[in-house]
Coordinates of C-alpha atoms in Angstrom, one line a residue:
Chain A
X183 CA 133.1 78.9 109.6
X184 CA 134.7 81.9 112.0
X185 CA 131.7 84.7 111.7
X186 CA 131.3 88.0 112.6
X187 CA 129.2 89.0 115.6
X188 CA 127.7 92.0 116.8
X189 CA 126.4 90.9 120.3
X190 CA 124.7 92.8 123.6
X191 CA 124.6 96.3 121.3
X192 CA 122.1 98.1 122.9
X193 CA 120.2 101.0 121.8
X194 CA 116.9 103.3 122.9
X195 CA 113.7 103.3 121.8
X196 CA 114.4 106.1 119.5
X197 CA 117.0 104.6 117.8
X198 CA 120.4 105.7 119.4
X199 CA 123.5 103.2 120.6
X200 CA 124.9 106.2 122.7
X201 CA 124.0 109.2 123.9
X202 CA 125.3 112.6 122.4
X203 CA 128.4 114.3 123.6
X204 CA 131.1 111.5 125.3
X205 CA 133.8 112.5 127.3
X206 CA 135.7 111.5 130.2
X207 CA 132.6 111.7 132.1
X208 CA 129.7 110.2 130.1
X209 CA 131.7 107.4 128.3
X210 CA 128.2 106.7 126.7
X211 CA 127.3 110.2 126.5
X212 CA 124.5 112.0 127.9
X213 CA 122.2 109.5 129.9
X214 CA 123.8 106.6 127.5
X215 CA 124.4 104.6 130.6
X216 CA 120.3 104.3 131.3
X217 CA 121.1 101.5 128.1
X218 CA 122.7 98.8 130.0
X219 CA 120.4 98.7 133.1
X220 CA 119.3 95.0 131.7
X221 CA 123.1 94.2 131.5
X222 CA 124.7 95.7 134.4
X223 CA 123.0 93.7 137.1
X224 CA 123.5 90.4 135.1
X225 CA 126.0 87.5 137.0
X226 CA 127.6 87.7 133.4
X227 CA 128.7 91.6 133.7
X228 CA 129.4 91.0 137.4
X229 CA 132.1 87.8 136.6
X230 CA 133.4 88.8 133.2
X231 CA 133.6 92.6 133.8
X232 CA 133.7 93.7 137.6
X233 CA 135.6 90.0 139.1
X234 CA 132.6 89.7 141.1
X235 CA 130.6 86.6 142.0
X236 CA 127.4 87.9 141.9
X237 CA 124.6 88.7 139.5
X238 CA 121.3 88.1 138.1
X239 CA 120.3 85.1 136.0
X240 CA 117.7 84.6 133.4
X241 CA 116.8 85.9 129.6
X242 CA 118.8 89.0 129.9
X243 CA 122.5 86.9 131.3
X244 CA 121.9 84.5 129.1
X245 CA 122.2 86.7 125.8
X246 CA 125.2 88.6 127.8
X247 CA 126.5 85.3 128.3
X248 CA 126.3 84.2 124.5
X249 CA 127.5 87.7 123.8
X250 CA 131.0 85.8 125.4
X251 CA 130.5 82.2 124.1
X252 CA 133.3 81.4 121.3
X253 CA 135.3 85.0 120.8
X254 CA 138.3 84.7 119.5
X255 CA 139.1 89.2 119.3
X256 CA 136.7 92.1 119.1
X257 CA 137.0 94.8 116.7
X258 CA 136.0 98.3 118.2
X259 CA 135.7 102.0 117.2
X260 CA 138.0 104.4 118.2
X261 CA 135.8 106.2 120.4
X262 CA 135.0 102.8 122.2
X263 CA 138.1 102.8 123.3
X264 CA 138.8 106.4 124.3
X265 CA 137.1 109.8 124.6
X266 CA 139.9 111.5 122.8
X267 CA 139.9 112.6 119.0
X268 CA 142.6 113.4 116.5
X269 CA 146.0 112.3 117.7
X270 CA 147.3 110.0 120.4
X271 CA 149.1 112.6 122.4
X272 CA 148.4 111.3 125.8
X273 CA 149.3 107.8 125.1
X274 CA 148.7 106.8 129.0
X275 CA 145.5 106.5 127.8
X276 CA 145.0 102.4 128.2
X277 CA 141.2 102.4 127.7
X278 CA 138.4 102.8 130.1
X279 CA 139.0 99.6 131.8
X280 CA 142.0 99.3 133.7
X281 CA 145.0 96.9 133.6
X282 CA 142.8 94.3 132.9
X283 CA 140.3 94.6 130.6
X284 CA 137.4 92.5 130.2
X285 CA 138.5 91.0 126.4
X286 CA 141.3 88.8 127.3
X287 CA 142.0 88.6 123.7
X288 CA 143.0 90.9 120.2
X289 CA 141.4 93.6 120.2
X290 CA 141.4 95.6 116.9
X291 CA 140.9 99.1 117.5
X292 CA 139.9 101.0 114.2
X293 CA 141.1 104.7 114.0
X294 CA 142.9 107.1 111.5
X295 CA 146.2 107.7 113.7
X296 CA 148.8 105.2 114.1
X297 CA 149.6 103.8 117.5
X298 CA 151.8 101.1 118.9
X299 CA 149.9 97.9 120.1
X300 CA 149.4 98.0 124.2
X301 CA 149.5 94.7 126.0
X302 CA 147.6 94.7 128.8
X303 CA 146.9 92.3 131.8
X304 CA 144.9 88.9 131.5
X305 CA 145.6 88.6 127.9
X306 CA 143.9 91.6 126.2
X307 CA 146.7 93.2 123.7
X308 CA 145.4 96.4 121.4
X309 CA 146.1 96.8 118.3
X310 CA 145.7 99.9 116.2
X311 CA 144.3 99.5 112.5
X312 CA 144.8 102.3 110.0
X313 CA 144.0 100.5 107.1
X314 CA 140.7 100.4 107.5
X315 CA 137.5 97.7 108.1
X316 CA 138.7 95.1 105.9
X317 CA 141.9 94.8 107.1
X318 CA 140.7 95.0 110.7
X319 CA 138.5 92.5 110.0
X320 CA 140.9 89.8 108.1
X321 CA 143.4 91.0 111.3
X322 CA 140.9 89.8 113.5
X323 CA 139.5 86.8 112.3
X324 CA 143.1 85.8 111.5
X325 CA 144.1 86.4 115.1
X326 CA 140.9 84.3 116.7
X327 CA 142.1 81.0 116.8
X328 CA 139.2 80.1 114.7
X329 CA 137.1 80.9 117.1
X330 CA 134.2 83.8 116.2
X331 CA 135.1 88.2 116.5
X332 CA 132.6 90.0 118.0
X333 CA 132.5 93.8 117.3
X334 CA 131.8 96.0 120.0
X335 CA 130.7 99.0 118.8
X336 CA 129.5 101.9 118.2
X337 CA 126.8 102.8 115.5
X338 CA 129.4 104.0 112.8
X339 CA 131.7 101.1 113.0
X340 CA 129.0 98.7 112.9
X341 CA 127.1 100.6 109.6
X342 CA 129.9 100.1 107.9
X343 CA 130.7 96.3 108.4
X344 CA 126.2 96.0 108.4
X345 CA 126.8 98.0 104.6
X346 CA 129.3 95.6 103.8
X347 CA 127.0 93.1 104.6
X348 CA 129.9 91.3 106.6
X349 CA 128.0 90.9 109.6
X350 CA 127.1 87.3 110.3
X351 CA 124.4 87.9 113.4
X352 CA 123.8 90.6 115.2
X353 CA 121.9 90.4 119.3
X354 CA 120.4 94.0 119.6
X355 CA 118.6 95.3 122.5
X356 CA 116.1 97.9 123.0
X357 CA 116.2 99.3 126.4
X358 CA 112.8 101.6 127.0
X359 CA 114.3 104.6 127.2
X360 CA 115.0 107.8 125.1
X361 CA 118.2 109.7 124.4
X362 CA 117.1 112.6 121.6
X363 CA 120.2 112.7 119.9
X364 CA 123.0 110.7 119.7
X365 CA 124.2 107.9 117.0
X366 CA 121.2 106.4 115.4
X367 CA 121.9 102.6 114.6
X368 CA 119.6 102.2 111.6
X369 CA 119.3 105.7 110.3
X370 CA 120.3 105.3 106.4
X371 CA 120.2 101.2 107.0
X372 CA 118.0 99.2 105.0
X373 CA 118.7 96.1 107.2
X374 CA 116.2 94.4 105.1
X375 CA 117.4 95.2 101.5
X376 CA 120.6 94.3 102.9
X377 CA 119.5 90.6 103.4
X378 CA 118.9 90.3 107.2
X379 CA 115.9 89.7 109.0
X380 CA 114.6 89.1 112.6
X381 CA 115.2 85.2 113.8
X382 CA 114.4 86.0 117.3
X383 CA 112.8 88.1 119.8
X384 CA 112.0 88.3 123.2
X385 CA 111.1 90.4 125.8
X386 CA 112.2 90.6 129.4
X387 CA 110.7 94.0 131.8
X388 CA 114.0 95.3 131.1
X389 CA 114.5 95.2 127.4
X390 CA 113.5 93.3 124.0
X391 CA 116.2 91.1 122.7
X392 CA 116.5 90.7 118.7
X393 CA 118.4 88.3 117.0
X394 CA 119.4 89.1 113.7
X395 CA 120.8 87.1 110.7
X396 CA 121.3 86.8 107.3
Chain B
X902 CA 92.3 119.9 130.3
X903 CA 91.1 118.6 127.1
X904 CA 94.7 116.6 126.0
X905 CA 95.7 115.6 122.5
X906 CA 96.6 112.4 122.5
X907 CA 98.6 109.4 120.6
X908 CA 97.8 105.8 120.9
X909 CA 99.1 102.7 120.5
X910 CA 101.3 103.7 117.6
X911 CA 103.4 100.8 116.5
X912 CA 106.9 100.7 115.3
X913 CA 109.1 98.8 114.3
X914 CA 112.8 98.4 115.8
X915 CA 114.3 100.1 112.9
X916 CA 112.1 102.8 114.1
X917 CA 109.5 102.7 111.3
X918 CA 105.5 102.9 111.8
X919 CA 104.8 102.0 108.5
X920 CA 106.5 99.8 105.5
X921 CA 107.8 101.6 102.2
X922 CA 104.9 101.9 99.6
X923 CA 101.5 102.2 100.5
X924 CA 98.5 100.9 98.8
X925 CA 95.1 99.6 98.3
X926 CA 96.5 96.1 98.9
X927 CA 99.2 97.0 101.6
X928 CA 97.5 99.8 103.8
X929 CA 100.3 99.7 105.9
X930 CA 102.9 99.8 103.1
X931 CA 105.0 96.4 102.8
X932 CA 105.0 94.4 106.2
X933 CA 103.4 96.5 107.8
X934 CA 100.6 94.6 108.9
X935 CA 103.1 93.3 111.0
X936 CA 103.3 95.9 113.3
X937 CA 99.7 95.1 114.8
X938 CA 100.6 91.5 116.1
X939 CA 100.1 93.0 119.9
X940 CA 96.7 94.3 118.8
X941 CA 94.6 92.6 116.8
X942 CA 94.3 89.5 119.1
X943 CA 92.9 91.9 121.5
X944 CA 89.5 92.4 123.3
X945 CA 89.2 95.6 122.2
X946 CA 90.2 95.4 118.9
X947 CA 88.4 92.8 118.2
X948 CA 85.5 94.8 120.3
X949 CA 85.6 98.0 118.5
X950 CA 87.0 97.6 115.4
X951 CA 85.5 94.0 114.1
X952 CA 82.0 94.2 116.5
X953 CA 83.2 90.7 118.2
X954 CA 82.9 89.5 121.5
X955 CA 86.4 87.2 122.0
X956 CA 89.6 88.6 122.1
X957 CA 92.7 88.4 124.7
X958 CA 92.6 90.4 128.3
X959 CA 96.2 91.4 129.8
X960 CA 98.7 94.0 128.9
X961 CA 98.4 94.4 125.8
X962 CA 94.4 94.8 125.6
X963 CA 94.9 97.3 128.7
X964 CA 97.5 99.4 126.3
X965 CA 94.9 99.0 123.5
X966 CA 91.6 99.8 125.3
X967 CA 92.9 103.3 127.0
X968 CA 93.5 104.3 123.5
X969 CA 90.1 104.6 122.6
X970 CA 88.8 105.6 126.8
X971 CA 87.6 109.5 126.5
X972 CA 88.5 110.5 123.2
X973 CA 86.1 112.9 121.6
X974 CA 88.0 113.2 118.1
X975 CA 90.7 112.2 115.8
X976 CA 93.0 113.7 113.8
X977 CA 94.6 111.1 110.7
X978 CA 96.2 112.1 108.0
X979 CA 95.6 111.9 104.7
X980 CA 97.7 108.3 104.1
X981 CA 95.7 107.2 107.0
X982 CA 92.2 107.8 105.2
X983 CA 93.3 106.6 101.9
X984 CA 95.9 105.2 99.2
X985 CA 94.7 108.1 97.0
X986 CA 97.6 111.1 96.2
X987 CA 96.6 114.0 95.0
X988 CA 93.2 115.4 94.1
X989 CA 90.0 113.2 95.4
X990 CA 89.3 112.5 92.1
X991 CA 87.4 108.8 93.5
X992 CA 84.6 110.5 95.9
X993 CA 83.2 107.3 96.2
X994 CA 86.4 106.6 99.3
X995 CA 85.2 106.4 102.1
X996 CA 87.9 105.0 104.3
X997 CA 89.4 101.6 104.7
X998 CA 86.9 100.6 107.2
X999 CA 83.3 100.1 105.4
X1000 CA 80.2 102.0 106.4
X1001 CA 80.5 102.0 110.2
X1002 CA 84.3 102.8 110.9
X1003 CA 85.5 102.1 114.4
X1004 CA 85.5 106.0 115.1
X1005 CA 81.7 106.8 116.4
X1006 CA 83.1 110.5 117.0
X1007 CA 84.6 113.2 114.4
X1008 CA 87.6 112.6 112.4
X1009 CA 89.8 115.1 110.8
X1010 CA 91.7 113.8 107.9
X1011 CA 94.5 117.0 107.3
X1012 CA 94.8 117.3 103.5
X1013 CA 96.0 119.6 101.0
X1014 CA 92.4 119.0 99.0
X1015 CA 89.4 120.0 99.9
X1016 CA 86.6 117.7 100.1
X1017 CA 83.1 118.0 101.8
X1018 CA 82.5 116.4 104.8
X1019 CA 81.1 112.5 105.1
X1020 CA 78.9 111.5 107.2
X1021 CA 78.8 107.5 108.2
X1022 CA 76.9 105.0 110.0
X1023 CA 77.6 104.8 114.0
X1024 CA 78.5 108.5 114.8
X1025 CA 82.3 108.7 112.7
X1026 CA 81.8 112.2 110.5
X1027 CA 85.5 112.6 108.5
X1028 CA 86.3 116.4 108.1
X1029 CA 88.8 117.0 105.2
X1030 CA 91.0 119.8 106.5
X1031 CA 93.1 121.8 104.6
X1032 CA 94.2 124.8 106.8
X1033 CA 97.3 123.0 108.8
X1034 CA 97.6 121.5 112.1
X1035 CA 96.5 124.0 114.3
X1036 CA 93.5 124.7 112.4
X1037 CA 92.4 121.0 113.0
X1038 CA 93.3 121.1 116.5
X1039 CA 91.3 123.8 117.4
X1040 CA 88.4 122.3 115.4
X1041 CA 88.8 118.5 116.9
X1042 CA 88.6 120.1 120.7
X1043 CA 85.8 122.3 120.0
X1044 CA 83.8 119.0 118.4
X1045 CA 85.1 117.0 121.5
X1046 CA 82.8 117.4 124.0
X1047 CA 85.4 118.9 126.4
X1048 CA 87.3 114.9 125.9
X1049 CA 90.3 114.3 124.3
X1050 CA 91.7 114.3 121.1
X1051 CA 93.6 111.2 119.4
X1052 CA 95.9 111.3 116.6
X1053 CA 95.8 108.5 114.7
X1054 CA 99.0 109.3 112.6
X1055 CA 101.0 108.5 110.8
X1056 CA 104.2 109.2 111.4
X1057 CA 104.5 112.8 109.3
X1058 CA 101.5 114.0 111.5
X1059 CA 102.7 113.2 114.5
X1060 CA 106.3 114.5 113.7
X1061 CA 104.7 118.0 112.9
X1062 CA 102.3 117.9 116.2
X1063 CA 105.6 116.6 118.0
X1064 CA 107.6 119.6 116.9
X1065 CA 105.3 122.3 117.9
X1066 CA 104.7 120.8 121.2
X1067 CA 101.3 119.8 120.8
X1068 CA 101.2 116.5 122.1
X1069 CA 100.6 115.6 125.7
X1070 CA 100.9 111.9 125.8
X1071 CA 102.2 109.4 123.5
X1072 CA 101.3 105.7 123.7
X1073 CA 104.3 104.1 121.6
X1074 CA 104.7 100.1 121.4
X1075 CA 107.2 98.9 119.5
X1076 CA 107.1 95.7 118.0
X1077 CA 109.7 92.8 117.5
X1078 CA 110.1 93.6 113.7
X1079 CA 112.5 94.4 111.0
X1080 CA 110.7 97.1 108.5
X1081 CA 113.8 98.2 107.0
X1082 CA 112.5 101.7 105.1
X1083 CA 109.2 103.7 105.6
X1084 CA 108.8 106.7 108.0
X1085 CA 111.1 106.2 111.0
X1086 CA 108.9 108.1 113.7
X1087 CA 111.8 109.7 115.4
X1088 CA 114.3 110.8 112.7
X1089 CA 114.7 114.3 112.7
X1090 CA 113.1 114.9 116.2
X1091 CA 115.2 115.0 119.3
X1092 CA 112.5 114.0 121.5
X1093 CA 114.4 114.8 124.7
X1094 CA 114.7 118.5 123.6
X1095 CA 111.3 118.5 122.9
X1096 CA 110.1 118.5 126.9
X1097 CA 109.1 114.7 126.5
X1098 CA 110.6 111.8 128.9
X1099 CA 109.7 108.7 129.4
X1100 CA 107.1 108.0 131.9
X1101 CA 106.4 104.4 131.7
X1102 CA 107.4 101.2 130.1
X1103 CA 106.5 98.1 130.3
X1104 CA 107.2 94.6 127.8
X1105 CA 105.1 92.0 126.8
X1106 CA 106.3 89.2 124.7
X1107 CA 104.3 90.6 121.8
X1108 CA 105.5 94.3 122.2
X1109 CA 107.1 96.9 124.3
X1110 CA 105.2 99.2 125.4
X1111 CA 105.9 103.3 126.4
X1112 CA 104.1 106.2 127.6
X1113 CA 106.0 109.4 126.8
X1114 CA 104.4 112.6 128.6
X1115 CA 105.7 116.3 128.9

């Protein structure tokens, strides 16, 4: 069975996936980055995002390894994919990777305003969905080669797959830091009425790992 | 500088400190008992709160035992006395912790109903307080003996100590755990606009563990 993953999502001890205000400059808004110092330095960030050979291993790469293990597409919110709102009108815009972006596979980007898909280098090809979660999602798993889709992000998107109760497992990290404001991940979630619960945890100096399931 | 203080206040990853529905059975509402895996093993919980001798050293017991070094009173609310709402119509309450509670100092319980004050074995005295927050601030560091003050919690009391600026270090640990409803400790607060950061962190395998300062 293909299932639906969320994997590496990270949020701070008070409860937020991103800081507030994005833009150009603060992809992950305000202080968002501090999130992914357990990730960053990991060999599996280094290879599959920066080309690099480098990296640290241990508990922290090996969840951002699994985060990679069997993904077939991603699905990912609008604003994961750009800092822009509303319409496309600078559609130059290619994401925040480059020509080649770290999926290698469909991506399904959800948003309200049509675009044309955008084939990229080394595989990655977006695709725009309209229609909304269950289409992206039936897009995606369609599109994965049986293999698994893992959905990127952020908060909103992955409420409303969570409230669906479509999500099959979910890795979440806690980094120990605080944000103050931002996008709360389980603020009007009851992850437990929902039928999930905690299969695994484990802490490393530079964040506690959950695995969640059904 | 007398400092008001919290202490090893546990929550969960959803962000809760205590499960939905409080009572005589569950004094921690629904899994909430949970929270305390990282502390009741330890030396000084089992020191100070059950009178025994064993108990784990490490970490965590060095997290738990500067909760309790230099404090000269608490502050609890009402939930944290008792499962009773309302008037103190059952006088014969006297706590969830028998006739020596692991307090030895004054406690004031902040309540919208008066009661008289109760004196117990080994020093604890609860003070029912019913004149707000500050009122039981000024009266826990004048009983102090020029030491600190701890707030016990829960959550609602140290939200309304949080958002006057009251509080000049927080011990938070956060355990591995899925609550999914009670009182998320930091909804409603931005914490960063608050003057607080993070000053240290530190895992275990059994918790995570911050200190949050002004």
């Amino acid at each position: 069975m293909q299932k639906l993953r969320v994997e590496s999502f990270t949020i701070s001890v008070d409860g937020f996936g991103a800081g507030p205000q994005q833009s150009l400059e603060n992809p992950l808004g305000i202080g968002g980055t501090n999130l992914h110092k357990w990730f960053v330095p990991t060999k599996t960030f280094e290879n599959n995002v920066m080309g690099k050979e480098e990296g640290t291993t241990g508990i922290d790469n090996d969840f951002a390894k699994r985060g990679f293990n069997n993904i077939g597409a991603w699905i990912l919110g609008r604003n994961m994919f750009s800092p822009m709102r509303g319409n496309w009108s600078d559609e130059n815009w290619k994401g925040w990777w480059g020509d080649n972006p770290p999926y290698h596979v469909p991506v399904f980007v959800l948003t309200n305003y049509p675009r044309k898909s955008l084939e990229m280098d080394g595989g990655t090809i977006f695709h725009f969905v309209t229609d909304g979660i269950h289409s992206a999602l039936k897009k995606a798993f369609e599109s994965a080669n049986g293999k698994d889709v893992r959905i990127g992000g952020g908060v909103n998107i992955i409420q409303q797959y969570l409230k669906e109760k479509l999500i099959d497992e979910m890795h979440i990290a806690i980094s120990p830091i605080l944000l103050g404001a931002g996008e709360n991940l389980f603020s009007g979630i009851n992850i437990i009425d929902l039928g999930y619960y905690c299969a695994e945890n484990i802490s490393t100096e530079n964040a506690t790992h959950l695995i969640i399931r059904k």
